[in-house]
mmCIF file of C-alpha atoms and ligand atoms in Angstrom:
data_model
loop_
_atom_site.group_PDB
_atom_site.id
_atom_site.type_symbol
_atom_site.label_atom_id
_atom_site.label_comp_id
_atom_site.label_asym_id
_atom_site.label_seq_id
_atom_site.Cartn_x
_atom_site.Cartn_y
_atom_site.Cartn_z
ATOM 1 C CA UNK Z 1 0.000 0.000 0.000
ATOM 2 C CA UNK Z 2 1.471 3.332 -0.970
ATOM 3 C CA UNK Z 3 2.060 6.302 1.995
ATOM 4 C CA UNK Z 4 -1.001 8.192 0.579
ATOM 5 C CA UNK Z 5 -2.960 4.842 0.199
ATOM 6 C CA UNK Z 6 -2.764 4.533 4.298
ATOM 7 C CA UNK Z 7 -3.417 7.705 5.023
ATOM 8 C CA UNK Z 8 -6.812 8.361 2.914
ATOM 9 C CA UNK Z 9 -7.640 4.934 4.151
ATOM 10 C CA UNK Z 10 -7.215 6.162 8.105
ATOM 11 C CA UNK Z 11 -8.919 9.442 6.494
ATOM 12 C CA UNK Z 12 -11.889 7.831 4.999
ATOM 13 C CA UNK Z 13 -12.498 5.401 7.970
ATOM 14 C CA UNK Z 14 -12.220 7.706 10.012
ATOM 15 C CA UNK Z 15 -14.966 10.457 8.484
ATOM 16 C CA UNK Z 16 -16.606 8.829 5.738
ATOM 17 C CA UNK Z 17 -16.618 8.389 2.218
ATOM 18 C CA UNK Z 18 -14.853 11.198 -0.385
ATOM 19 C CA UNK Z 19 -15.812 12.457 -3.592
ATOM 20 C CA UNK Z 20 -13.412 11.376 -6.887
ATOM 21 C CA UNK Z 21 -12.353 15.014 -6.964
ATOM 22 C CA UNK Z 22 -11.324 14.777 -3.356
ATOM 23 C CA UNK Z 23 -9.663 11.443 -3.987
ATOM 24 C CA UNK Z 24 -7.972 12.958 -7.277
ATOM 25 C CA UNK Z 25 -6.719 16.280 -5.785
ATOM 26 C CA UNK Z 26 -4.717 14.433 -3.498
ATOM 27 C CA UNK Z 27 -3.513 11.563 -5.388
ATOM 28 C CA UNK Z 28 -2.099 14.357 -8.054
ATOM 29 C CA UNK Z 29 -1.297 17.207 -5.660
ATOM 30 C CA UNK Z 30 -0.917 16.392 -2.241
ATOM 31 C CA UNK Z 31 1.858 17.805 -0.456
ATOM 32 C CA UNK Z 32 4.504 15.052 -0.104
ATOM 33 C CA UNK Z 33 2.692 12.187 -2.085
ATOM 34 C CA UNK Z 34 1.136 13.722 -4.873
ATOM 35 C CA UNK Z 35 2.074 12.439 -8.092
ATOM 36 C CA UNK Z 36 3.014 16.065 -9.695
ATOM 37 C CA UNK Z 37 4.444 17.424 -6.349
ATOM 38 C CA UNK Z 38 7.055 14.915 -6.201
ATOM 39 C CA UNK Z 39 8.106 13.739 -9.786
ATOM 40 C CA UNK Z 40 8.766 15.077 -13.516
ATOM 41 C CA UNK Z 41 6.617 12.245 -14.967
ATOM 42 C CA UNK Z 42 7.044 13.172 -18.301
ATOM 43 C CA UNK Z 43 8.687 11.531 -21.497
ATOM 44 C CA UNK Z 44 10.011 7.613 -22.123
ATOM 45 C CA UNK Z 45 11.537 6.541 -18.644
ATOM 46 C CA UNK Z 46 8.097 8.320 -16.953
ATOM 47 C CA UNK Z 47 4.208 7.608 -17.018
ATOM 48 C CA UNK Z 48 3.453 9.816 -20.554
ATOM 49 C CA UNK Z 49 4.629 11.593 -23.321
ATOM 50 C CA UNK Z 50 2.824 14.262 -24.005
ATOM 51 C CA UNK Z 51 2.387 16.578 -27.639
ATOM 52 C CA UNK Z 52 5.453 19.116 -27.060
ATOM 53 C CA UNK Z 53 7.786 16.169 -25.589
ATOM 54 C CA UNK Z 54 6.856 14.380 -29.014
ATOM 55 C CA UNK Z 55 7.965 17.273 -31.355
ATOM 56 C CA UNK Z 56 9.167 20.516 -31.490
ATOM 57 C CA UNK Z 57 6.586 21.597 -34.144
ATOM 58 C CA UNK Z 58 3.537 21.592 -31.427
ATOM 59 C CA UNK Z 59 4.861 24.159 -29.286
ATOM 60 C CA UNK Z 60 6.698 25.857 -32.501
ATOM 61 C CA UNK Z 61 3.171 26.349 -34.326
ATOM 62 C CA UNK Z 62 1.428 27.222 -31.092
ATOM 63 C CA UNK Z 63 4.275 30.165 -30.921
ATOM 64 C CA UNK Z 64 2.833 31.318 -34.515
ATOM 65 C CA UNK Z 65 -0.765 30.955 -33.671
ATOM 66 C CA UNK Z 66 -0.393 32.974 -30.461
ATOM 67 C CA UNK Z 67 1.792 35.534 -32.098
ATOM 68 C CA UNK Z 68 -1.005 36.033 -35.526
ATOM 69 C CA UNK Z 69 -3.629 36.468 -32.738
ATOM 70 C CA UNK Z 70 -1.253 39.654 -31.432
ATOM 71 C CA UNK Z 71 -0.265 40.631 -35.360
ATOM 72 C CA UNK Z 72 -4.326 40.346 -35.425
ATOM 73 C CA UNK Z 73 -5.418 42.716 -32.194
ATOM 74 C CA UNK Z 74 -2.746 45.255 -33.129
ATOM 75 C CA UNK Z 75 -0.202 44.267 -31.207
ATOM 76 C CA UNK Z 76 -0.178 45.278 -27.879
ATOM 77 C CA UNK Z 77 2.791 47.045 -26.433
ATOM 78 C CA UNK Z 78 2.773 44.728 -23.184
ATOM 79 C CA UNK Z 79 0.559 41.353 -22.450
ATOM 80 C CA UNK Z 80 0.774 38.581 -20.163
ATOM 81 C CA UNK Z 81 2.102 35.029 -22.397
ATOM 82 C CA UNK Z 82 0.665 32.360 -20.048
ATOM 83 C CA UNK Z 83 0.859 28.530 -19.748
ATOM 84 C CA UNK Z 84 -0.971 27.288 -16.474
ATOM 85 C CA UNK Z 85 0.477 23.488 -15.879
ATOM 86 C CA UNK Z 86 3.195 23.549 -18.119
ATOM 87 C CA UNK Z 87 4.942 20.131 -17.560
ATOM 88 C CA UNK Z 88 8.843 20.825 -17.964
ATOM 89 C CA UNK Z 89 8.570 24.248 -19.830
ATOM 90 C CA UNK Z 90 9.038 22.627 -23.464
ATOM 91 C CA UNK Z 91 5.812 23.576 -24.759
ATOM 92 C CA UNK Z 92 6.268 27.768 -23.465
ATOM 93 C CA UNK Z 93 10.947 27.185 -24.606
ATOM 94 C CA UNK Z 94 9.760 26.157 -28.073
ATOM 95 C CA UNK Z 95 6.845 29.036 -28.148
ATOM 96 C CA UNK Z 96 9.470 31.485 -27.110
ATOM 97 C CA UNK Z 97 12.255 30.607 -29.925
ATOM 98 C CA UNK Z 98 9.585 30.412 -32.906
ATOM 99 C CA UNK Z 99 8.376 33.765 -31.933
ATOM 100 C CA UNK Z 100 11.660 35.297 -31.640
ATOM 101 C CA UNK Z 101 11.954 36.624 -35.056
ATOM 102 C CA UNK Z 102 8.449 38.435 -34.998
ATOM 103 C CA UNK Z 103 8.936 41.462 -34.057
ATOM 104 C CA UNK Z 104 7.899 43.361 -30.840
ATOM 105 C CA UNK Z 105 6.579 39.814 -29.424
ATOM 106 C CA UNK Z 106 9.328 39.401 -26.953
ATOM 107 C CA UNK Z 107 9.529 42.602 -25.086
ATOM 108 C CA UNK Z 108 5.969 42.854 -25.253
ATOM 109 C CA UNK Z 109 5.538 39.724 -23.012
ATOM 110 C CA UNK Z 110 5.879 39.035 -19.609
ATOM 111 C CA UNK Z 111 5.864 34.868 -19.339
ATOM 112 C CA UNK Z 112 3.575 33.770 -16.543
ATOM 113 C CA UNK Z 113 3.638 29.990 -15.832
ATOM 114 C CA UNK Z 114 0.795 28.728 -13.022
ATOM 115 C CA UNK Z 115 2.535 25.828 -11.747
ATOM 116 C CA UNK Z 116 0.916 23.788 -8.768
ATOM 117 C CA UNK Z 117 4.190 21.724 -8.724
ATOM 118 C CA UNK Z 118 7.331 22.821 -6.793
ATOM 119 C CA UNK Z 119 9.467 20.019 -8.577
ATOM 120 C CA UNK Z 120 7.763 21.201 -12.005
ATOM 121 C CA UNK Z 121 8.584 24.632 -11.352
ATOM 122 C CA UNK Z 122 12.456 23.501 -10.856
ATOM 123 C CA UNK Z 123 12.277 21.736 -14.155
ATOM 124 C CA UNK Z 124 10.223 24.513 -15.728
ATOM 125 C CA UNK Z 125 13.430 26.857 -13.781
ATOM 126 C CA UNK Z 126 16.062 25.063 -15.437
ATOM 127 C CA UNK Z 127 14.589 24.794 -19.482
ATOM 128 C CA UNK Z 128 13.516 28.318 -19.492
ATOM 129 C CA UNK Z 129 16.635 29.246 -18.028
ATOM 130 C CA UNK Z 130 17.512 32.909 -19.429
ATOM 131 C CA UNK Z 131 13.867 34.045 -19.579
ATOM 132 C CA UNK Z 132 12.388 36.255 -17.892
ATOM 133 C CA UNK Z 133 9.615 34.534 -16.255
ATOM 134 C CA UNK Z 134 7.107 34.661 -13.226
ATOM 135 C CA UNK Z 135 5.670 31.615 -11.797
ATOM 136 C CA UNK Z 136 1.753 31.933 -10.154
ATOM 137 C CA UNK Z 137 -0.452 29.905 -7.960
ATOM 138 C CA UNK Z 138 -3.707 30.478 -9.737
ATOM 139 C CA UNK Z 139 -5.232 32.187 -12.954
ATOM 140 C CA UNK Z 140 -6.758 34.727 -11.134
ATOM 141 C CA UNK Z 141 -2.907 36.113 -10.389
ATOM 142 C CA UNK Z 142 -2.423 37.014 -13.423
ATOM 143 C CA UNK Z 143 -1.806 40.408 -14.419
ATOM 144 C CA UNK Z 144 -4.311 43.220 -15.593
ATOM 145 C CA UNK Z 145 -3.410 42.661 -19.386
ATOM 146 C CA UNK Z 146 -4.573 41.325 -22.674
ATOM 147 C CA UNK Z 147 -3.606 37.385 -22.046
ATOM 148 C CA UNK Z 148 -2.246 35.008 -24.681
ATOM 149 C CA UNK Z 149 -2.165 32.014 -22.983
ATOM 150 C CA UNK Z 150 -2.234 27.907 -24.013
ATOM 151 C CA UNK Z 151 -2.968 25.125 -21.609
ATOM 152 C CA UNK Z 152 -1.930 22.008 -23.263
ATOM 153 C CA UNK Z 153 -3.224 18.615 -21.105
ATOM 154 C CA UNK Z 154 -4.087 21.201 -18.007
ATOM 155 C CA UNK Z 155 -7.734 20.635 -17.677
ATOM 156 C CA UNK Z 156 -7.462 16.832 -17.909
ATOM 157 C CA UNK Z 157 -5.385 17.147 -14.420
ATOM 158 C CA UNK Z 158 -8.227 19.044 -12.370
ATOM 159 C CA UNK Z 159 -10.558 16.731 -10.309
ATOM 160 C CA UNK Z 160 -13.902 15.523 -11.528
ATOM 161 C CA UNK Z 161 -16.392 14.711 -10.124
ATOM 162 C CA UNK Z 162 -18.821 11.491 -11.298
ATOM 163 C CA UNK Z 163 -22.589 10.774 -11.247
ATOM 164 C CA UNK Z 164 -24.870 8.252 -11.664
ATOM 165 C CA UNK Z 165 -28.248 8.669 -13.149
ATOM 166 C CA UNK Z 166 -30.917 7.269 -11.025
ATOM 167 C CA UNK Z 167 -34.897 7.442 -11.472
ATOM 168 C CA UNK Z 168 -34.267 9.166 -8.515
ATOM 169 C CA UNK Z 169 -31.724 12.186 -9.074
ATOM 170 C CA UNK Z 170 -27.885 11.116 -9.164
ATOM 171 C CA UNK Z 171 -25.503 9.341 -7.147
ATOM 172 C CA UNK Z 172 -22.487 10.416 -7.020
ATOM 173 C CA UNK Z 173 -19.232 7.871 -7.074
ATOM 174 C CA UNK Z 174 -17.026 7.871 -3.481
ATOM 175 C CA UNK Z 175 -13.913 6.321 -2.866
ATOM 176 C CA UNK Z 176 -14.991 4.282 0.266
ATOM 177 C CA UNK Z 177 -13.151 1.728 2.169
ATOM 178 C CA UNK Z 178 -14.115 -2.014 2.459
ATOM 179 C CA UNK Z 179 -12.013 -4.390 4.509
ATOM 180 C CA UNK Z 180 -9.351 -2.044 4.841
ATOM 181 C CA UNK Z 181 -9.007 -1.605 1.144
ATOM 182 C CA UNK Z 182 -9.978 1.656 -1.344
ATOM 183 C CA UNK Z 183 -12.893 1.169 -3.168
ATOM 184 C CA UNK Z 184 -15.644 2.810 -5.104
ATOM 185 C CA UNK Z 185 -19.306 3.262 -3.762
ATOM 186 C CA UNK Z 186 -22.053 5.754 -4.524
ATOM 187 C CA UNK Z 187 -23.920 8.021 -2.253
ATOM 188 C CA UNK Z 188 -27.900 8.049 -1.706
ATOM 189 C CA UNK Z 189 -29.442 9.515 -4.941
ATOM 190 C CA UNK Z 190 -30.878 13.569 -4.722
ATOM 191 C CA UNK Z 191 -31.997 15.855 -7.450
ATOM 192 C CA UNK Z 192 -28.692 17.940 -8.618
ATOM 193 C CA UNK Z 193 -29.183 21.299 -10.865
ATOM 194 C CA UNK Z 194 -26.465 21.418 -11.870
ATOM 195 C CA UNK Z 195 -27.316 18.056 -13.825
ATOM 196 C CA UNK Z 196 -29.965 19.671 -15.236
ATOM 197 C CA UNK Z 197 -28.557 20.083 -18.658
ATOM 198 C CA UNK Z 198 -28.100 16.290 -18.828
ATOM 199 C CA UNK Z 199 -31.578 14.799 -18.396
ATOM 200 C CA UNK Z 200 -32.284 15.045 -22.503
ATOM 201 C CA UNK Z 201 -29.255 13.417 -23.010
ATOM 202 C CA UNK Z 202 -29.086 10.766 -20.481
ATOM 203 C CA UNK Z 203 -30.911 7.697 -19.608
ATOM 204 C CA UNK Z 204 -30.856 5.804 -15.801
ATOM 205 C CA UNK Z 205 -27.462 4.355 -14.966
ATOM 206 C CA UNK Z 206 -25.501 6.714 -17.266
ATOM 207 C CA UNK Z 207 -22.318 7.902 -15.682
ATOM 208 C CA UNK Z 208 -21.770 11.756 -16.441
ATOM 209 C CA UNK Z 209 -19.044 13.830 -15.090
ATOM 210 C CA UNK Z 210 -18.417 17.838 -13.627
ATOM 211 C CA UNK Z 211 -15.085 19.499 -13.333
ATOM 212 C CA UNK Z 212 -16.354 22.093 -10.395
ATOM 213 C CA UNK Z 213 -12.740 24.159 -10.871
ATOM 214 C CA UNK Z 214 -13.048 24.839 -14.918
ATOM 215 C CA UNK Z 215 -15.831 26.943 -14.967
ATOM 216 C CA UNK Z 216 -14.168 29.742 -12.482
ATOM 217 C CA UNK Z 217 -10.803 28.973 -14.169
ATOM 218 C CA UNK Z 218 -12.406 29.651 -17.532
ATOM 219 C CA UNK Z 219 -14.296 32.484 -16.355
ATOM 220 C CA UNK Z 220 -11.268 34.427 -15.066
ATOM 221 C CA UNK Z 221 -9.505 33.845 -18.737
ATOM 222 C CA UNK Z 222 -12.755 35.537 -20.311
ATOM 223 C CA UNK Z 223 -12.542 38.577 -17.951
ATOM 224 C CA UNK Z 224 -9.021 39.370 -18.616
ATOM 225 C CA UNK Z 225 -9.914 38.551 -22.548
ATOM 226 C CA UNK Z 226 -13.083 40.154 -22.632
ATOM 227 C CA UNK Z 227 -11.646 43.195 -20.955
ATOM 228 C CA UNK Z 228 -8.121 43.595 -22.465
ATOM 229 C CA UNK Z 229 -8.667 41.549 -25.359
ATOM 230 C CA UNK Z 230 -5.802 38.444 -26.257
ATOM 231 C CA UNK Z 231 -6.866 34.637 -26.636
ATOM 232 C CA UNK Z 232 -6.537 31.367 -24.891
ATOM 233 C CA UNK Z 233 -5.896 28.090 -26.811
ATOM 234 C CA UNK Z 234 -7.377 24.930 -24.760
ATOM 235 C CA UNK Z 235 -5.564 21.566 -26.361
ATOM 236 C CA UNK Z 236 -6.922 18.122 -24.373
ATOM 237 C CA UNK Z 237 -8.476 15.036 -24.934
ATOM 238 C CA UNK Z 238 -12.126 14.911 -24.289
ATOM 239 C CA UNK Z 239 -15.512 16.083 -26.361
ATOM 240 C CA UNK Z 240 -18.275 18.323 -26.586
ATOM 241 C CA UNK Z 241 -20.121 16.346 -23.642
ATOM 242 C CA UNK Z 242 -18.520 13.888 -21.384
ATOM 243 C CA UNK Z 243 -20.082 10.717 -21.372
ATOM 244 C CA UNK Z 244 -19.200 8.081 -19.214
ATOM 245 C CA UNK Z 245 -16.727 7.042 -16.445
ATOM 246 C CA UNK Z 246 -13.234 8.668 -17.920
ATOM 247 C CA UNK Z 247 -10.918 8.768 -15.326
ATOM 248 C CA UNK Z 248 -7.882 6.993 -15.746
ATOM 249 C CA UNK Z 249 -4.779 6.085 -14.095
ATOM 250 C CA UNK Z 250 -1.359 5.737 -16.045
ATOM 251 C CA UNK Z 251 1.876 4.439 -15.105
ATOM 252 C CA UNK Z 252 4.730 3.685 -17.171
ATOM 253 C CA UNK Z 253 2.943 4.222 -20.183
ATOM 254 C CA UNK Z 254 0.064 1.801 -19.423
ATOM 255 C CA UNK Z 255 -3.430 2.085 -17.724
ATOM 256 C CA UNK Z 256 -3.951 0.664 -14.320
ATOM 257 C CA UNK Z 257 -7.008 1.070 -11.889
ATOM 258 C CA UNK Z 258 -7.369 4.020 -10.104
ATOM 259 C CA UNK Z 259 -7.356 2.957 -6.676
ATOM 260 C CA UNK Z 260 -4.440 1.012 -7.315
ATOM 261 C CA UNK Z 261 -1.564 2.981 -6.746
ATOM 262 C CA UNK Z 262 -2.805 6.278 -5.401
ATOM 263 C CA UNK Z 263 0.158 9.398 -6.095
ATOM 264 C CA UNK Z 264 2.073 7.067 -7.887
ATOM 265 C CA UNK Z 265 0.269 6.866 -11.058
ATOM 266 C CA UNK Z 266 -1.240 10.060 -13.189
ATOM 267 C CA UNK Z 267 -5.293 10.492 -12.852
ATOM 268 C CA UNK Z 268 -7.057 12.142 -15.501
ATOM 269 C CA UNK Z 269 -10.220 12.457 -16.739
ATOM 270 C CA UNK Z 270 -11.768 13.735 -20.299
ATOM 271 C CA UNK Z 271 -12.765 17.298 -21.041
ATOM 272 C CA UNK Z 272 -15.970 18.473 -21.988
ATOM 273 C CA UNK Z 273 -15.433 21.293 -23.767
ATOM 274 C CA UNK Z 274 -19.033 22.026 -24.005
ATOM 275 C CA UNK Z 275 -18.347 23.234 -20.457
ATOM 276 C CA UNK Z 276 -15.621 25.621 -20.751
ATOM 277 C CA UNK Z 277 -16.965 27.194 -23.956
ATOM 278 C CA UNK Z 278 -20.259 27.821 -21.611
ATOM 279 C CA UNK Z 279 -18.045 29.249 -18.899
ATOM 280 C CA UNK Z 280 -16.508 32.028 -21.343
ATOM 281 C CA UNK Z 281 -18.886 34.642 -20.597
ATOM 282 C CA UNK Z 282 -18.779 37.726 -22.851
ATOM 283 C CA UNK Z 283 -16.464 36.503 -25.319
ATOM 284 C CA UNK Z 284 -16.177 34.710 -28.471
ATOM 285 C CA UNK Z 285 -15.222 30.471 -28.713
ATOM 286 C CA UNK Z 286 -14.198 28.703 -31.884
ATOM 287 C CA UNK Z 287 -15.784 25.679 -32.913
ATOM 288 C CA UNK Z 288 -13.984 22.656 -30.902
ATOM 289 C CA UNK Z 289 -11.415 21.272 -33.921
ATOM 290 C CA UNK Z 290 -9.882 17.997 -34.040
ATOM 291 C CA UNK Z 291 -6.225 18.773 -32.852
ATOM 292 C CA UNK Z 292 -4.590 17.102 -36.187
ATOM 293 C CA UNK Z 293 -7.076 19.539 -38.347
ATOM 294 C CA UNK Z 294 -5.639 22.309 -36.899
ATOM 295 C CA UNK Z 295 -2.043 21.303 -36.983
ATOM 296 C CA UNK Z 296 -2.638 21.081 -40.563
ATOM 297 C CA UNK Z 297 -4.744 24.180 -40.994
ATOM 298 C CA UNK Z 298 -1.484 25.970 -39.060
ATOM 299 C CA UNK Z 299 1.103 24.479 -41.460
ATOM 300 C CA UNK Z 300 2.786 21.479 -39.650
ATOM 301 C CA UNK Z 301 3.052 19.582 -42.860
ATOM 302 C CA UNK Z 302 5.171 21.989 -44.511
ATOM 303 C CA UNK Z 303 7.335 22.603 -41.330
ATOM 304 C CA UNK Z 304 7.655 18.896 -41.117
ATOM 305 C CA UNK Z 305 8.768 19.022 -44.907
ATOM 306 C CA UNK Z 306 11.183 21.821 -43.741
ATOM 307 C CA UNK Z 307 13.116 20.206 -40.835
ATOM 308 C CA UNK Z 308 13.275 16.427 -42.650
ATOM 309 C CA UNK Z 309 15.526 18.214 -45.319
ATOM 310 C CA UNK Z 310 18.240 17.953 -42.239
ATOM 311 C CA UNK Z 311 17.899 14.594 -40.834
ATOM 312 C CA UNK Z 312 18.133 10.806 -42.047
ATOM 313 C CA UNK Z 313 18.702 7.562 -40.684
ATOM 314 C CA UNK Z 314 16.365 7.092 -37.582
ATOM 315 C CA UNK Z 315 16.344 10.919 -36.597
ATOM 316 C CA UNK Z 316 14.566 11.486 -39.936
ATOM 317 C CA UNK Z 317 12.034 8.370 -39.162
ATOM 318 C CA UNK Z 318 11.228 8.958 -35.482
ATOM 319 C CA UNK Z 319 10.415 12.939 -37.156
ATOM 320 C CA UNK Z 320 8.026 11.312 -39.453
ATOM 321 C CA UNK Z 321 6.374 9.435 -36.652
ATOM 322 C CA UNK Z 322 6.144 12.016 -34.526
ATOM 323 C CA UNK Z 323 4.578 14.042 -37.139
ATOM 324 C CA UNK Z 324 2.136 11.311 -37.468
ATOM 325 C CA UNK Z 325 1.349 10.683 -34.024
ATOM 326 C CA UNK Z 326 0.641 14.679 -33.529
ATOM 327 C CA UNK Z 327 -1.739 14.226 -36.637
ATOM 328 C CA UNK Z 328 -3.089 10.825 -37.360
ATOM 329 C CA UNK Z 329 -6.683 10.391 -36.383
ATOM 330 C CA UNK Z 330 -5.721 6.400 -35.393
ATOM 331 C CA UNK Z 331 -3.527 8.084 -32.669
ATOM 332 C CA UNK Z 332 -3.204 11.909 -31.357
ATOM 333 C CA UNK Z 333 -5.195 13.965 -34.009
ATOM 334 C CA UNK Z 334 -9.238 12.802 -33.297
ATOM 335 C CA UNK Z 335 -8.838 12.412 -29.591
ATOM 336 C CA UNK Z 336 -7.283 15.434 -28.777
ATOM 337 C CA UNK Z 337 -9.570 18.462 -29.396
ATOM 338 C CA UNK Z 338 -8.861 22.376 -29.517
ATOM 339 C CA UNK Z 339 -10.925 25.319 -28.646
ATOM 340 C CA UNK Z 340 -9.800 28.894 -28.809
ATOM 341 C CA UNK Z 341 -11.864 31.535 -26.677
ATOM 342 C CA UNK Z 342 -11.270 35.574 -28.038
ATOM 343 C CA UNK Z 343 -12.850 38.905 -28.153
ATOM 344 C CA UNK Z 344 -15.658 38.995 -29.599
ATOM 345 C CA UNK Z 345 -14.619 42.084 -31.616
ATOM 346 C CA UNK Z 346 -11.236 40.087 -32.941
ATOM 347 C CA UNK Z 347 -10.755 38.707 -36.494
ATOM 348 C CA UNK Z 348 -11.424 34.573 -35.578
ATOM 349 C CA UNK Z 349 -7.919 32.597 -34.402
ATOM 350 C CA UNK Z 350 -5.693 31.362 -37.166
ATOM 351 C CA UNK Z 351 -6.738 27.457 -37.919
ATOM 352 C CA UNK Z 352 -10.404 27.734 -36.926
ATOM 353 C CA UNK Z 353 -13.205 27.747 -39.110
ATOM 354 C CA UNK Z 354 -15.334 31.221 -39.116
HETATM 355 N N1 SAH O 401 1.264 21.188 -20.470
HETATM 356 C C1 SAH O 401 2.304 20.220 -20.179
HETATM 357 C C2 SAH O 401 2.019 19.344 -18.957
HETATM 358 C C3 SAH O 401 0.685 18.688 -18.792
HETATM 359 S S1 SAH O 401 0.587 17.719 -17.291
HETATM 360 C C4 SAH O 401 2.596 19.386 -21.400
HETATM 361 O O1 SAH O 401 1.827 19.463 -22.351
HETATM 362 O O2 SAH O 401 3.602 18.689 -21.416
HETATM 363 C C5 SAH O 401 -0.321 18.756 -16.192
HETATM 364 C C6 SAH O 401 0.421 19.936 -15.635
HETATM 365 O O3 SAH O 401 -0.496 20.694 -14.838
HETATM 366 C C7 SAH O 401 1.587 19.640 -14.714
HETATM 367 O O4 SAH O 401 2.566 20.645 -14.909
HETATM 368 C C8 SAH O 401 0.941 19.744 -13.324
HETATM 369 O O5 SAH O 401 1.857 19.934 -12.276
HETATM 370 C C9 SAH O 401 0.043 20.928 -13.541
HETATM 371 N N2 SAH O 401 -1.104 21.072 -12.632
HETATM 372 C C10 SAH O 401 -1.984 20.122 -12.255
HETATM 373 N N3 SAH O 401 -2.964 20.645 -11.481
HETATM 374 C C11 SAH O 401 -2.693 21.975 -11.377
HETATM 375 C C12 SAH O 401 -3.339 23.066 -10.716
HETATM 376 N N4 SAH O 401 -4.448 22.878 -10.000
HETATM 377 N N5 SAH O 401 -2.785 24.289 -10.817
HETATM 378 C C13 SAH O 401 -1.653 24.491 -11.559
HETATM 379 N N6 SAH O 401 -1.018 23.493 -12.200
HETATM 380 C C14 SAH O 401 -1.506 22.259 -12.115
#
């Protein structure tokens, strides 16, 4: 049994049942045993490999994306260029050289990261060595500016909860304990309006889930959009509506259950992007694009054309499949959606449809 196994077992024996977002804020965050606060779990010797550890060209063309949006909203003499949960600082090191050469960018931006992490904010320290940047607790620290910001696999890491539809109102899904081991229950059923939304769409014994934090996270973005202008590009894995039970555990690259291993393996959950676009009050959203459509819309083929000129051998084959892995709808390109919230006065983001 891991450390934080024991002690939400003492914890929930103690006082009762907790909710899945309970049980996945502190299997990813708490203080000495959460999986983020104590690793860099990132790339082939960790737990996942995510789209900027794969290729340089994610974080290159979200560089040029975020940069057109400026070029687009008359560049601004000073905004905030934000990342919250940015992993080791590849995505915001490769954003920073491919936007080098358009000028006024740099000094115009002051790099925020929101990092829960203190052993992500040492790796983020150490990549973005050189730049000037500011590391925040929360979104809502950010500075009174137009915001360009990107959250790449952010909103997959912030606690859902789950419920069951019942003919009664929904249950929601607890981590209990049962002789002396974790294990999932659900509570007494009761009407929930926040639900609401979901009784056209659901049926008795569905399984539907709420991120409580997104909406608050998503409405602070809007303000500082709405109010200063800039954009935010959401990349994650998820759909318009979540349906089902999506939260998963992974370690070393493969799934396990998640009560198996709790702060030792990486929890996530889908993202319904139906959600955040609801939670951008006053501003404009994009239609929610397949992530390898908008690669493609944004050029990635011919930058992939551009750097295989250089290599060969297996540099120039693990480029192609990298390409293809960011792309291909069999792997990265379907399941990972994007969805880009802007003024609503603003020419629409590069890559979207009008
Ligand atoms: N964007 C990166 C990393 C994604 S993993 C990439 O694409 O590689 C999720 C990141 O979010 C990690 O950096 C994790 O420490 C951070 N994180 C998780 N919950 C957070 C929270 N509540 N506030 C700020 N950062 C958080």
């Amino acid at each position: 049994m891991t450390a934080l196994a024991q002690i939400l077992t003492r914890r929930i024996a103690a006082t009762g049942p907790i909710t899945v977002a309970d049980y996945m804020a502190e299997c990813l965050l708490h203080p000495e045993h959460g999986y983020y606060s104590t690793r860099d779990p990132f790339g082939a010797g960790g737990d996942f490999t995510t789209a900027p550890e794969i290729s340089q060209m994610f974080g290159e063309l979200v560089g040029l994306f975020l940069a057109q949006c400026w070029l687009d909203q008359g560049q601004p003499s000073a905004f905030a260029l934000a990342e919250p949960g940015p992993g080791r600082g590849t995505l915001m090191a490769d954003i920073l050289r491919a936007t080098r050469h358009v000028p006024g960018f740099a000094d115009a931006a002051q790099v925020h990261l929101i990092e829960a992490s203190p052993t992500l904010r040492q790796v983020q320290r150490d990549r973005l060595a050189g730049a000037p940047v500011t590391w925040l607790d929360r979104i809502a620290d950010l500075p009174d500016l137009p915001l360009y910001l990107v959250a790449n696999e952010f909103f997959d890491a912030l606690p859902i909860r789950q419920f069951q539809r019942d003919p009664n109102g929904w249950r929601e899904r607890q981590v209990g304990v049962q002789d002396g081991a974790l294990t999932l229950g659900l509570s007494a059923p009761a009407p929930l309006a926040a639900l609401d939304h979901r009784l056209d769409d659901t049926k008795p014994g569905d399984l539907v889930e709420l991120c409580p934090a997104a909406p608050g996270i998503v409405q602070t973005i809007a303000e500082r959009i709405g109010a200063h202008g800039g954009v935010a590009l959401v990349i994650d894995y998820g759909d318009w509506h979540s349906l089902g039970d999506t939260l998963q555990a992974q370690r070393a690259h493969k799934p396990e259950d998640p009560l198996a291993s709790p702060g030792q393996a990486d929890l996530t959950a889908h993202v319904d992007f139906q959600a955040l676009a609801q939670a951008a009050t006053g501003i404009a959203h994009t239609e929610m694009t397949p992530q390898g459509v908008l690669l493609e819309r944004l050029g990635i083929t011919a930058r992939a054309q551009a750097l295989a000129e250089k290599l060969s051998g297996p540099a120039l084959e693990s480029h192609i499949a990298a390409h293809r892995r960011l792309t291909h709808p069999s792997e990265m390109g379907t399941l990972f959606k994007t969805l880009a919230l802007y003024p609503n006065q603003a020419p629409c983001p590069p890559g979207f449809a009008q």
